[in-house]
Short mmCIF file of C-alpha atoms and ligand atoms in Angstrom, two decimals:
data_model
loop_
_atom_site.label_atom_id
_atom_site.label_comp_id
_atom_site.label_asym_id
_atom_site.label_seq_id
_atom_site.Cartn_x
_atom_site.Cartn_y
_atom_site.Cartn_z
CA MET C 1 -4.89 -26.88 12.35
CA GLU C 2 -2.65 -23.87 12.98
CA ASN C 3 -1.23 -22.54 9.73
CA PRO C 4 2.59 -22.49 10.04
CA LEU C 5 2.86 -19.38 7.84
CA ARG C 6 0.59 -17.54 10.23
CA GLU C 7 2.90 -18.62 13.01
CA GLY C 8 5.89 -17.19 11.21
CA LEU C 9 4.67 -14.09 9.46
CA VAL C 10 1.56 -12.96 11.14
CA THR C 11 0.97 -12.19 14.78
CA ARG C 12 3.94 -12.79 16.96
CA HIS C 13 3.01 -10.47 19.81
CA ALA C 14 -0.23 -9.85 21.64
CA ALA C 15 -1.58 -6.30 21.61
CA GLU C 16 -0.80 -4.42 24.80
CA PRO C 17 -3.27 -2.27 26.76
CA CYS C 18 -3.38 1.06 24.95
CA VAL C 19 -5.20 4.30 24.16
CA VAL C 20 -5.38 5.08 20.46
CA VAL C 21 -5.51 8.85 19.92
CA ILE C 22 -6.71 9.67 16.42
CA PHE C 23 -5.88 13.16 15.15
CA GLY C 24 -8.35 14.11 12.45
CA ALA C 25 -11.03 11.97 14.03
CA THR C 26 -13.94 13.49 12.14
CA GLY C 27 -12.44 12.67 8.74
CA ASP C 28 -13.32 9.99 6.25
CA LEU C 29 -10.41 7.70 7.10
CA THR C 30 -11.50 7.36 10.73
CA ARG C 31 -15.10 6.56 9.81
CA ARG C 32 -14.44 4.29 6.84
CA LYS C 33 -11.29 2.47 7.80
CA LEU C 34 -9.84 3.01 11.27
CA VAL C 35 -12.83 2.56 13.54
CA PRO C 36 -14.38 -0.28 11.49
CA ALA C 37 -10.97 -2.03 11.62
CA LEU C 38 -10.73 -1.57 15.40
CA CYS C 39 -14.30 -2.77 15.79
CA ASN C 40 -13.49 -5.86 13.70
CA LEU C 41 -10.57 -6.56 16.02
CA ALA C 42 -12.98 -6.24 18.95
CA HIS C 43 -15.28 -8.75 17.24
CA GLU C 44 -12.43 -11.19 16.95
CA GLY C 45 -11.36 -10.67 20.55
CA GLN C 46 -8.04 -9.23 19.42
CA LEU C 47 -8.13 -5.94 21.27
CA PRO C 48 -6.31 -5.79 24.58
CA ALA C 49 -8.42 -5.79 27.74
CA GLY C 50 -7.33 -2.25 28.58
CA PHE C 51 -8.31 -0.23 25.54
CA ALA C 52 -9.74 3.15 24.56
CA VAL C 53 -10.02 5.40 21.51
CA VAL C 54 -9.77 9.18 21.80
CA GLY C 55 -10.79 11.17 18.73
CA PHE C 56 -8.96 14.51 18.59
CA ALA C 57 -10.44 17.07 16.20
CA ARG C 58 -11.45 20.71 15.90
CA ARG C 59 -15.22 20.56 15.61
CA PRO C 60 -17.28 20.60 18.83
CA LYS C 61 -19.00 17.26 19.41
CA SER C 62 -20.17 15.19 22.36
CA ASN C 63 -19.01 11.65 23.03
CA ALA C 64 -22.51 10.44 22.18
CA GLU C 65 -22.55 12.24 18.81
CA PHE C 66 -19.09 10.95 17.97
CA ARG C 67 -20.03 7.38 18.83
CA ALA C 68 -23.22 7.60 16.77
CA GLU C 69 -21.30 8.80 13.69
CA LEU C 70 -18.77 6.04 14.10
CA LEU C 71 -21.48 3.42 14.50
CA ASP C 72 -22.93 4.55 11.21
CA GLY C 73 -19.50 4.03 9.57
CA VAL C 74 -19.06 0.65 11.22
CA LYS C 75 -22.44 -0.52 9.90
CA LYS C 76 -21.41 0.43 6.38
CA PHE C 77 -17.77 -0.59 6.36
CA SER C 78 -17.17 -3.37 8.88
CA ARG C 79 -16.68 -6.86 7.45
CA PHE C 80 -18.96 -8.12 10.24
CA ASN C 81 -22.39 -7.35 8.96
CA PRO C 82 -24.62 -7.09 10.92
CA ILE C 83 -22.31 -6.22 13.77
CA ASN C 84 -22.92 -7.81 17.13
CA PRO C 85 -24.60 -5.09 19.27
CA ALA C 86 -22.97 -6.42 22.46
CA VAL C 87 -19.51 -6.09 20.88
CA TRP C 88 -20.26 -2.58 19.68
CA ASP C 89 -21.65 -1.47 23.05
CA SER C 90 -18.64 -2.61 24.96
CA PHE C 91 -16.24 -1.19 22.33
CA ALA C 92 -18.13 2.13 22.20
CA GLN C 93 -17.89 2.63 25.93
CA GLY C 94 -14.17 3.15 25.40
CA ILE C 95 -14.58 5.80 22.64
CA PHE C 96 -14.20 9.47 23.60
CA TYR C 97 -14.11 12.77 21.77
CA HIS C 98 -11.54 15.45 22.54
CA GLN C 99 -12.13 18.85 20.95
CA ALA C 100 -9.09 21.08 20.41
CA GLU C 101 -7.16 22.95 17.75
CA PHE C 102 -4.05 21.04 16.67
CA SER C 103 -1.90 24.08 17.46
CA ASP C 104 -3.40 24.87 20.87
CA ALA C 105 -1.08 23.83 23.70
CA THR C 106 -3.88 23.79 26.27
CA GLY C 107 -5.66 21.13 24.20
CA TYR C 108 -2.66 18.83 24.75
CA ASP C 109 -2.56 19.66 28.50
CA ARG C 110 -6.18 18.54 28.71
CA LEU C 111 -5.37 15.50 26.59
CA ASN C 112 -2.57 14.52 28.96
CA GLN C 113 -4.87 14.77 31.97
CA PHE C 114 -7.53 12.76 30.21
CA LEU C 115 -5.07 10.05 29.17
CA ARG C 116 -3.91 9.69 32.78
CA GLN C 117 -7.53 9.38 33.84
CA LEU C 118 -8.07 6.66 31.23
CA ASP C 119 -5.03 4.80 32.56
CA LYS C 120 -6.88 4.60 35.88
CA ASP C 121 -10.37 3.96 34.53
CA ARG C 122 -9.59 1.61 31.65
CA GLY C 123 -6.22 0.11 32.56
CA THR C 124 -4.40 1.55 29.54
CA ALA C 125 -1.15 1.54 31.51
CA GLY C 126 0.56 4.61 30.03
CA ASN C 127 0.65 3.20 26.47
CA ARG C 128 -0.43 5.61 23.77
CA LEU C 129 -0.72 5.04 20.03
CA PHE C 130 -1.06 8.37 18.21
CA TYR C 131 -2.54 8.23 14.75
CA LEU C 132 -1.94 11.13 12.35
CA ALA C 133 -5.00 10.96 10.12
CA THR C 134 -5.14 14.69 9.38
CA ALA C 135 -4.16 16.57 6.24
CA PRO C 136 -0.33 16.51 5.93
CA PRO C 137 0.17 20.25 6.70
CA ASP C 138 -0.96 19.50 10.28
CA PHE C 139 1.55 16.68 10.84
CA THR C 140 4.42 18.90 11.97
CA THR C 141 2.26 20.98 14.33
CA ILE C 142 0.96 17.86 16.05
CA ILE C 143 4.37 16.17 16.27
CA ARG C 144 5.87 19.29 17.90
CA GLN C 145 3.01 19.60 20.38
CA LEU C 146 3.34 15.95 21.34
CA GLY C 147 7.05 16.51 21.94
CA ALA C 148 6.44 19.67 23.96
CA HIS C 149 3.97 17.78 26.17
CA GLY C 150 6.31 14.94 26.98
CA LEU C 151 4.45 12.39 24.87
CA GLY C 152 7.34 11.32 22.64
CA ARG C 153 10.77 9.82 23.26
CA GLY C 154 11.29 8.00 26.53
CA THR C 155 7.59 7.10 26.91
CA ALA C 156 5.59 4.07 25.83
CA SER C 157 4.06 6.15 22.98
CA ARG C 158 4.08 5.17 19.34
CA ILE C 159 2.96 7.21 16.35
CA ILE C 160 1.36 6.06 13.10
CA VAL C 161 1.79 8.44 10.18
CA GLU C 162 -0.68 8.21 7.31
CA LYS C 163 0.25 8.79 3.72
CA PRO C 164 1.16 10.92 1.88
CA PHE C 165 4.55 10.84 3.59
CA GLY C 166 6.01 13.92 1.89
CA ARG C 167 5.67 14.85 -1.75
CA SER C 168 9.38 14.75 -2.67
CA LEU C 169 12.62 13.53 -1.17
CA ALA C 170 13.17 16.91 0.52
CA THR C 171 9.72 17.05 2.16
CA ALA C 172 9.85 13.39 3.22
CA HIS C 173 13.25 14.05 4.74
CA GLU C 174 11.91 17.10 6.59
CA LEU C 175 9.07 15.04 8.02
CA ASN C 176 11.49 12.30 9.06
CA THR C 177 13.62 14.95 10.77
CA GLU C 178 10.59 16.36 12.63
CA LEU C 179 9.63 12.88 13.78
CA ALA C 180 13.20 12.11 14.85
CA THR C 181 13.34 15.17 17.11
CA VAL C 182 10.39 13.85 19.13
CA PHE C 183 10.37 10.06 18.66
CA ASP C 184 12.90 7.27 18.30
CA GLU C 185 12.67 5.49 14.94
CA ASN C 186 11.28 2.38 16.64
CA GLN C 187 8.31 4.44 17.88
CA VAL C 188 7.40 5.57 14.34
CA TYR C 189 5.00 3.54 12.18
CA ARG C 190 4.68 4.87 8.59
CA ILE C 191 1.64 3.23 7.14
CA ASP C 192 1.38 1.75 3.66
CA HIS C 193 -1.89 -0.14 3.63
CA TYR C 194 -0.71 -2.43 0.81
CA LEU C 195 1.65 -4.08 3.31
CA GLY C 196 -1.39 -5.05 5.38
CA LYS C 197 -2.94 -6.98 2.50
CA GLU C 198 -2.75 -10.72 3.04
CA THR C 199 -1.56 -11.42 -0.49
CA VAL C 200 1.24 -8.89 -0.22
CA GLN C 201 2.52 -10.63 2.89
CA ASN C 202 2.21 -13.86 0.97
CA ILE C 203 4.92 -12.72 -1.46
CA LEU C 204 7.54 -13.57 1.15
CA ALA C 205 5.89 -16.88 1.97
CA LEU C 206 5.73 -17.84 -1.70
CA ARG C 207 9.36 -16.95 -2.24
CA PHE C 208 10.94 -18.27 0.92
CA ALA C 209 8.66 -21.08 2.11
CA ASN C 210 8.93 -22.93 -1.21
CA GLU C 211 12.02 -24.47 -2.68
CA ILE C 212 10.81 -24.51 -6.27
CA PHE C 213 10.73 -20.77 -7.03
CA GLU C 214 13.79 -19.25 -5.43
CA PRO C 215 16.40 -21.01 -7.62
CA LEU C 216 14.68 -19.50 -10.69
CA TRP C 217 14.13 -16.06 -9.16
CA ASN C 218 16.86 -14.19 -11.02
CA GLN C 219 18.09 -12.81 -14.33
CA LYS C 220 19.08 -16.23 -15.64
CA TYR C 221 15.48 -17.40 -15.88
CA ILE C 222 13.27 -14.32 -15.64
CA ASP C 223 12.70 -12.20 -18.72
CA HIS C 224 10.83 -9.36 -17.01
CA VAL C 225 8.35 -8.50 -14.26
CA GLN C 226 5.09 -6.59 -14.71
CA ILE C 227 3.39 -4.99 -11.72
CA THR C 228 -0.07 -3.66 -12.49
CA VAL C 229 -2.45 -1.83 -10.18
CA SER C 230 -5.45 -0.71 -12.20
CA GLU C 231 -8.50 1.09 -10.91
CA SER C 232 -11.81 1.62 -12.63
CA LEU C 233 -12.65 4.46 -10.25
CA GLY C 234 -11.78 8.01 -11.16
CA VAL C 235 -10.67 10.63 -8.63
CA GLU C 236 -14.19 10.78 -7.16
CA THR C 237 -14.36 13.57 -4.56
CA ARG C 238 -10.59 13.78 -4.09
CA GLY C 239 -9.83 16.18 -6.94
CA SER C 240 -8.07 18.81 -4.83
CA TYR C 241 -5.78 16.21 -3.20
CA TYR C 242 -5.14 14.38 -6.46
CA GLU C 243 -4.29 17.56 -8.38
CA LYS C 244 -1.26 18.02 -6.14
CA SER C 245 -0.42 14.36 -6.09
CA GLY C 246 -1.00 12.51 -9.36
CA ALA C 247 -0.63 8.80 -9.99
CA LEU C 248 3.11 8.61 -9.35
CA ARG C 249 2.98 10.10 -5.86
CA ASP C 250 -0.38 8.58 -4.97
CA MET C 251 0.31 4.94 -5.81
CA VAL C 252 3.76 4.31 -7.25
CA GLN C 253 6.06 5.92 -4.67
CA ASN C 254 4.50 3.91 -1.87
CA HIS C 255 2.33 0.88 -2.71
CA MET C 256 3.92 -0.18 -5.98
CA MET C 257 7.51 0.37 -4.88
CA GLN C 258 6.74 -1.80 -1.85
CA LEU C 259 5.47 -4.56 -4.14
CA LEU C 260 8.61 -4.26 -6.23
CA ALA C 261 10.84 -4.37 -3.13
CA LEU C 262 9.16 -7.54 -1.84
CA VAL C 263 9.52 -9.27 -5.19
CA GLY C 264 13.10 -8.13 -5.64
CA MET C 265 14.62 -8.43 -2.16
CA GLU C 266 17.16 -11.00 -1.00
CA PRO C 267 16.19 -13.51 1.72
CA PRO C 268 16.18 -11.61 5.03
CA ALA C 269 18.35 -12.69 7.97
CA GLY C 270 15.17 -13.25 9.98
CA LEU C 271 11.59 -12.09 10.27
CA ALA C 272 12.24 -9.20 12.64
CA ALA C 273 11.07 -5.81 11.37
CA ASN C 274 14.54 -4.54 10.60
CA ASP C 275 15.69 -7.75 8.93
CA ILE C 276 12.99 -7.37 6.30
CA ARG C 277 13.28 -3.62 6.01
CA ASP C 278 17.07 -3.82 5.57
CA GLU C 279 16.56 -6.02 2.51
CA LYS C 280 13.84 -3.82 1.05
CA VAL C 281 16.05 -0.74 1.37
CA LYS C 282 18.88 -2.56 -0.39
CA VAL C 283 16.66 -3.26 -3.38
CA LEU C 284 15.33 0.29 -3.53
CA ARG C 285 18.86 1.63 -3.39
CA SER C 286 19.93 -0.68 -6.21
CA ILE C 287 17.32 0.68 -8.61
CA ARG C 288 18.89 2.74 -11.34
CA PRO C 289 17.49 6.30 -11.18
CA ILE C 290 15.87 7.43 -14.41
CA GLU C 291 18.07 10.10 -16.02
CA PRO C 292 16.21 13.18 -17.34
CA GLY C 293 17.48 12.34 -20.84
CA HIS C 294 15.89 8.85 -20.61
CA ILE C 295 12.50 9.91 -19.32
CA SER C 296 10.56 9.08 -22.48
CA GLN C 297 12.24 5.66 -22.90
CA SER C 298 11.56 4.86 -19.24
CA SER C 299 8.13 6.32 -18.50
CA VAL C 300 4.71 7.17 -19.90
CA ARG C 301 2.22 9.58 -18.36
CA GLY C 302 -1.45 9.59 -19.21
CA GLN C 303 -4.61 11.42 -18.24
CA TYR C 304 -8.11 10.07 -18.73
CA ALA C 305 -10.50 11.73 -21.11
CA ALA C 306 -14.25 11.10 -21.21
CA GLY C 307 -15.22 7.52 -22.00
CA SER C 308 -17.34 4.74 -20.61
CA LEU C 309 -17.05 2.06 -17.96
CA ALA C 310 -19.40 -0.88 -17.60
CA GLY C 311 -21.65 0.72 -20.20
CA LYS C 312 -21.88 4.04 -18.32
CA ALA C 313 -20.54 7.30 -19.71
CA VAL C 314 -17.94 8.94 -17.45
CA VAL C 315 -16.39 12.39 -17.62
CA GLY C 316 -12.76 13.13 -18.33
CA TYR C 317 -10.32 14.12 -15.58
CA HIS C 318 -10.56 17.82 -16.57
CA GLU C 319 -14.23 17.84 -15.77
CA GLU C 320 -13.89 16.28 -12.32
CA LEU C 321 -14.68 18.32 -9.21
CA ASN C 322 -11.81 20.58 -8.05
CA VAL C 323 -9.64 19.78 -11.05
CA ALA C 324 -8.13 22.59 -13.13
CA PRO C 325 -9.46 22.58 -16.73
CA ASP C 326 -5.88 22.66 -18.06
CA SER C 327 -4.45 20.30 -15.44
CA ARG C 328 -1.31 18.34 -16.33
CA THR C 329 -1.70 15.91 -13.45
CA GLU C 330 -1.16 12.31 -14.53
CA THR C 331 -3.83 9.71 -13.79
CA PHE C 332 -1.84 6.95 -15.50
CA VAL C 333 1.80 6.05 -15.24
CA ALA C 334 3.99 3.34 -16.69
CA LEU C 335 7.64 3.00 -15.68
CA LYS C 336 10.50 0.74 -16.66
CA LEU C 337 12.96 0.24 -13.83
CA PHE C 338 16.14 -1.80 -13.50
CA ILE C 339 17.54 -3.19 -10.27
CA ASP C 340 21.27 -3.02 -10.82
CA ASN C 341 22.35 -5.93 -8.66
CA TRP C 342 23.61 -9.45 -9.14
CA ARG C 343 20.19 -11.07 -9.10
CA TRP C 344 18.34 -8.69 -11.40
CA ALA C 345 20.91 -7.25 -13.82
CA SER C 346 19.15 -6.36 -17.12
CA VAL C 347 15.68 -7.59 -16.05
CA PRO C 348 13.15 -4.80 -16.64
CA PHE C 349 10.46 -4.22 -14.03
CA TYR C 350 7.47 -2.62 -15.75
CA LEU C 351 5.12 -0.82 -13.38
CA ARG C 352 1.72 0.33 -14.56
CA HIS C 353 -1.01 2.13 -12.67
CA GLY C 354 -3.98 4.19 -13.70
CA LYS C 355 -7.42 5.40 -12.79
CA ARG C 356 -10.46 4.82 -15.02
CA LEU C 357 -8.95 1.67 -16.52
CA PRO C 358 -11.29 -1.19 -17.44
CA LYS C 359 -10.83 -3.20 -14.21
CA GLN C 360 -10.11 -2.86 -10.52
CA THR C 361 -7.17 -5.20 -10.09
CA ALA C 362 -3.63 -5.58 -8.74
CA GLU C 363 -1.18 -8.26 -9.78
CA ILE C 364 2.48 -9.08 -10.13
CA ALA C 365 3.43 -11.16 -13.16
CA ILE C 366 6.82 -12.83 -13.31
CA GLN C 367 7.45 -13.67 -16.92
CA PHE C 368 10.10 -16.35 -17.43
CA LYS C 369 12.34 -16.61 -20.46
CA ALA C 370 11.09 -18.64 -23.39
CA PRO C 371 12.34 -22.23 -23.54
CA PRO C 372 14.90 -22.88 -26.30
CA ALA C 373 13.01 -23.04 -29.61
CA VAL C 374 14.36 -26.43 -30.64
CA LEU C 375 12.36 -29.57 -29.89
CA PHE C 376 8.86 -28.48 -30.76
CA ALA C 377 9.67 -25.72 -33.24
CA ALA C 378 9.40 -27.87 -36.37
CA GLU C 379 6.23 -29.64 -35.20
CA THR C 380 4.06 -26.80 -33.90
CA THR C 381 2.66 -23.82 -35.71
CA ALA C 382 2.94 -21.21 -32.95
CA PRO C 383 6.04 -20.70 -30.79
CA VAL C 384 5.87 -22.19 -27.29
CA GLN C 385 4.78 -19.50 -24.80
CA PRO C 386 7.05 -18.63 -21.89
CA ASN C 387 5.92 -19.54 -18.36
CA VAL C 388 4.29 -16.82 -16.28
CA LEU C 389 3.77 -16.81 -12.54
CA VAL C 390 1.02 -14.39 -11.52
CA LEU C 391 0.49 -13.22 -7.97
CA ARG C 392 -3.02 -11.81 -7.78
CA ILE C 393 -3.09 -9.23 -5.02
CA GLN C 394 -6.77 -8.36 -5.51
CA PRO C 395 -9.52 -9.23 -6.21
CA ASP C 396 -9.77 -13.02 -6.42
CA GLU C 397 -6.54 -13.32 -4.43
CA GLY C 398 -4.31 -16.18 -5.47
CA ILE C 399 -1.41 -17.44 -7.52
CA ALA C 400 -1.49 -18.81 -11.06
CA ILE C 401 1.16 -20.46 -13.17
CA ARG C 402 0.94 -20.55 -16.92
CA MET C 403 2.66 -23.57 -18.35
CA ASN C 404 2.54 -25.54 -21.58
CA ALA C 405 0.80 -28.82 -22.22
CA LYS C 406 0.10 -31.03 -25.19
CA VAL C 407 -3.41 -30.76 -26.52
CA PRO C 408 -4.94 -34.30 -26.52
CA GLY C 409 -5.01 -35.83 -30.00
CA THR C 410 -2.80 -37.30 -32.65
CA ALA C 411 -1.23 -33.97 -33.67
CA LEU C 412 1.44 -32.29 -31.60
CA HIS C 413 -0.17 -29.09 -30.44
CA ILE C 414 1.32 -27.34 -27.45
CA GLU C 415 -0.91 -24.86 -25.66
CA PRO C 416 -0.65 -22.80 -22.50
CA VAL C 417 -2.72 -24.00 -19.53
CA LYS C 418 -3.19 -22.48 -16.09
CA MET C 419 -2.62 -23.89 -12.61
CA ASP C 420 -4.55 -21.76 -10.19
CA PHE C 421 -4.51 -21.42 -6.42
CA ARG C 422 -7.28 -19.29 -4.93
CA TYR C 423 -7.10 -18.00 -1.41
CA GLY C 424 -10.83 -18.15 -0.83
CA GLY C 425 -11.06 -21.77 -2.01
CA SER C 426 -8.08 -23.07 -0.04
CA PHE C 427 -8.42 -21.22 3.24
CA GLY C 428 -12.13 -20.42 3.34
CA ALA C 429 -12.02 -17.71 5.96
CA ARG C 430 -12.15 -14.12 4.75
CA SER C 431 -8.85 -12.28 5.14
CA PRO C 432 -8.79 -9.43 7.63
CA GLU C 433 -8.82 -5.91 6.21
CA ALA C 434 -5.38 -4.35 5.71
CA TYR C 435 -6.05 -1.75 8.41
CA GLU C 436 -7.01 -4.41 10.93
CA ARG C 437 -3.73 -6.17 10.52
CA LEU C 438 -1.74 -2.94 10.62
CA LEU C 439 -3.52 -1.48 13.66
CA HIS C 440 -3.17 -4.76 15.46
CA ASP C 441 0.57 -4.87 14.75
CA ALA C 442 1.08 -1.26 15.81
CA LEU C 443 -0.78 -1.99 19.07
CA ALA C 444 1.46 -5.00 19.55
CA GLY C 445 4.62 -2.99 18.80
CA ASP C 446 5.50 -4.91 15.64
CA ALA C 447 6.76 -2.58 12.90
CA THR C 448 7.51 -5.22 10.24
CA LEU C 449 4.69 -4.08 7.96
CA PHE C 450 5.48 -0.38 8.29
CA THR C 451 8.08 1.52 6.29
CA ARG C 452 11.31 2.83 7.76
CA SER C 453 12.66 6.36 7.20
CA ASP C 454 15.47 5.27 4.85
CA GLU C 455 13.06 3.13 2.83
CA VAL C 456 10.69 6.03 2.22
CA GLU C 457 13.55 8.31 1.26
CA ALA C 458 15.10 5.75 -1.11
CA SER C 459 11.79 5.50 -2.92
CA TRP C 460 11.31 9.28 -3.08
CA ARG C 461 14.82 9.69 -4.52
CA LEU C 462 13.71 7.59 -7.51
CA MET C 463 10.39 9.41 -7.87
CA ASP C 464 12.09 12.81 -7.75
CA ALA C 465 14.15 11.80 -10.78
CA VAL C 466 10.97 10.91 -12.69
CA LEU C 467 9.21 14.12 -11.65
CA THR C 468 12.20 16.19 -12.73
CA GLY C 469 12.26 14.44 -16.10
CA TRP C 470 8.55 15.11 -16.61
CA GLN C 471 8.91 18.84 -15.97
CA THR C 472 10.23 19.35 -19.49
CA ALA C 473 8.45 16.47 -21.17
CA GLY C 474 5.18 18.11 -22.24
CA ARG C 475 1.70 17.00 -21.22
CA PRO C 476 0.43 13.56 -20.23
CA ALA C 477 -1.02 11.61 -23.17
CA ALA C 478 -4.81 11.38 -23.23
CA TYR C 479 -6.59 8.02 -22.94
CA GLU C 480 -10.24 7.26 -23.14
CA ALA C 481 -11.72 6.28 -19.77
CA GLY C 482 -12.38 2.54 -19.82
CA THR C 483 -9.27 1.68 -21.88
CA TRP C 484 -5.89 0.37 -20.73
CA GLY C 485 -4.15 3.74 -20.88
CA PRO C 486 -2.80 5.81 -23.76
CA PRO C 487 -1.59 4.13 -26.96
CA GLU C 488 1.87 5.45 -25.97
CA ALA C 489 1.91 2.89 -23.15
CA ASP C 490 1.56 0.02 -25.62
CA ALA C 491 4.25 1.46 -27.86
CA PHE C 492 6.48 1.91 -24.80
CA ILE C 493 6.60 -1.81 -24.01
CA ALA C 494 6.31 -2.94 -27.64
CA LYS C 495 9.63 -1.31 -28.50
CA ASP C 496 11.23 -3.82 -26.09
CA GLY C 497 9.50 -6.67 -27.96
CA ARG C 498 7.00 -7.25 -25.13
CA THR C 499 3.32 -6.61 -24.46
CA TRP C 500 1.28 -5.68 -21.40
CA ARG C 501 -0.73 -8.41 -19.85
CA ARG C 502 -4.50 -8.00 -19.78
CA PRO C 503 -5.32 -8.88 -16.17
C1 BG6 H 601 -4.71 4.89 -1.82
C2 BG6 H 601 -4.74 5.92 -2.91
O1 BG6 H 601 -3.49 4.96 -1.13
O2 BG6 H 601 -4.86 3.60 -2.38
C3 BG6 H 601 -6.02 5.82 -3.72
O3 BG6 H 601 -4.65 7.23 -2.35
C4 BG6 H 601 -6.22 4.41 -4.21
O4 BG6 H 601 -6.02 6.73 -4.81
C5 BG6 H 601 -6.08 3.41 -3.06
O5 BG6 H 601 -7.51 4.32 -4.79
C6 BG6 H 601 -6.10 1.99 -3.58
O6 BG6 H 601 -6.17 1.11 -2.51
P1 BG6 H 601 -6.86 -0.32 -2.67
O7 BG6 H 601 -6.62 -0.98 -1.35
O8 BG6 H 601 -8.30 -0.05 -2.97
O9 BG6 H 601 -6.16 -0.98 -3.81
#
């Protein structure tokens, strides 16, 4: 049977014939995520009939070499394993390599000619989807060249911009301005792969396709919200990127603020891209910026020291590749934010993210207020626990409700029990990868799951305030790898009379 939520929230348009031009085609993202995702779409028959991929990069390479490298990535990273050779062969016939410097105008002249040829050969009908998968310093050069070669406004082109989208409000604004000189806003797709995760999309379904939660979804009944994204991985080979980024820019500004916006937003007027994005922007703009004088009451920064994970010793952040020995970059962050609007007045949203924590997990926990301590207080030894609704984003995707029940027996013991819905168990089929969903939507011209310029800037405005506060707030606190962050993080929430959940 067709799932009605899929009808409403998932694919509403079919993907149009298109050439996807990937800038930075020899990088990790293309091999690990983009091409495996496109190949998965091919497997599922979701690519348009007229389709091609052009990899644009600096290194010389033949089409055959490029295809072979991509096949290797597909074998490792596609969710179809083993892949169907017939699907790969037909998909690979539409993959081409285009060698040029990003700043070389003649490279774009040749690209234009080639794209017109592909329109004839592969029926791609003048539609182009440009994908900026390069290092951010190249973004502006490429955008300007696309504009100068008539590939922007007034054409059927669209552009996907990978993260990081700026590193401050000013730089995000500059990038938005560059994009706006060449493209209309509805041609720009700023990617945040968390929005492509099935469980993240399910936040809206849970809230607005059920009658039982929404009446309680406000400051009258909710005590606080905890959003946790914990990773057991360290910075791996990304030390030089991470040194300039840190946990706040890498995960909080984008992924976690999106989670917060979806939990906090008002019901949208409809499901069109701008209906949803309008509501998300409203929430982001209602968040109270953290004043420099409140930085230590509102945030904690940490950095992992040597420790152990799953019984294996791991090095501290300072000893990672391409990390300065005296680095002050944070690998852990906890924030307390308030949404100053009617629905959420005085409800703290605690956000917590870190690398080298004990588990790889992401969840949103809505903690309700405790029931009045009257009826059972005299009869039970421990106070009745408040209800908690947990949205598990990953792994083990699902939703759990903690509620109270009487323990069987003659005595009156009340204990928390859990009602648990698991995606895998209820729907069976494996969810598509986030990039599949996002590439499919961009091909189909649906921008709902991409962020708008004002949304990105509203989020950066809040992060800038935190970063400014940190400039004079000393060093991040050390935590042992394999623990839940620095002791300061526990003290931070304890002073509000609350504790972190252990996901
Ligand atoms: C990326 C960050 O955006 O998201 C990484 O740059 C992080 O540092 C990753 O590990 C987490 O994504 P996921 O889908 O594995 O939770």
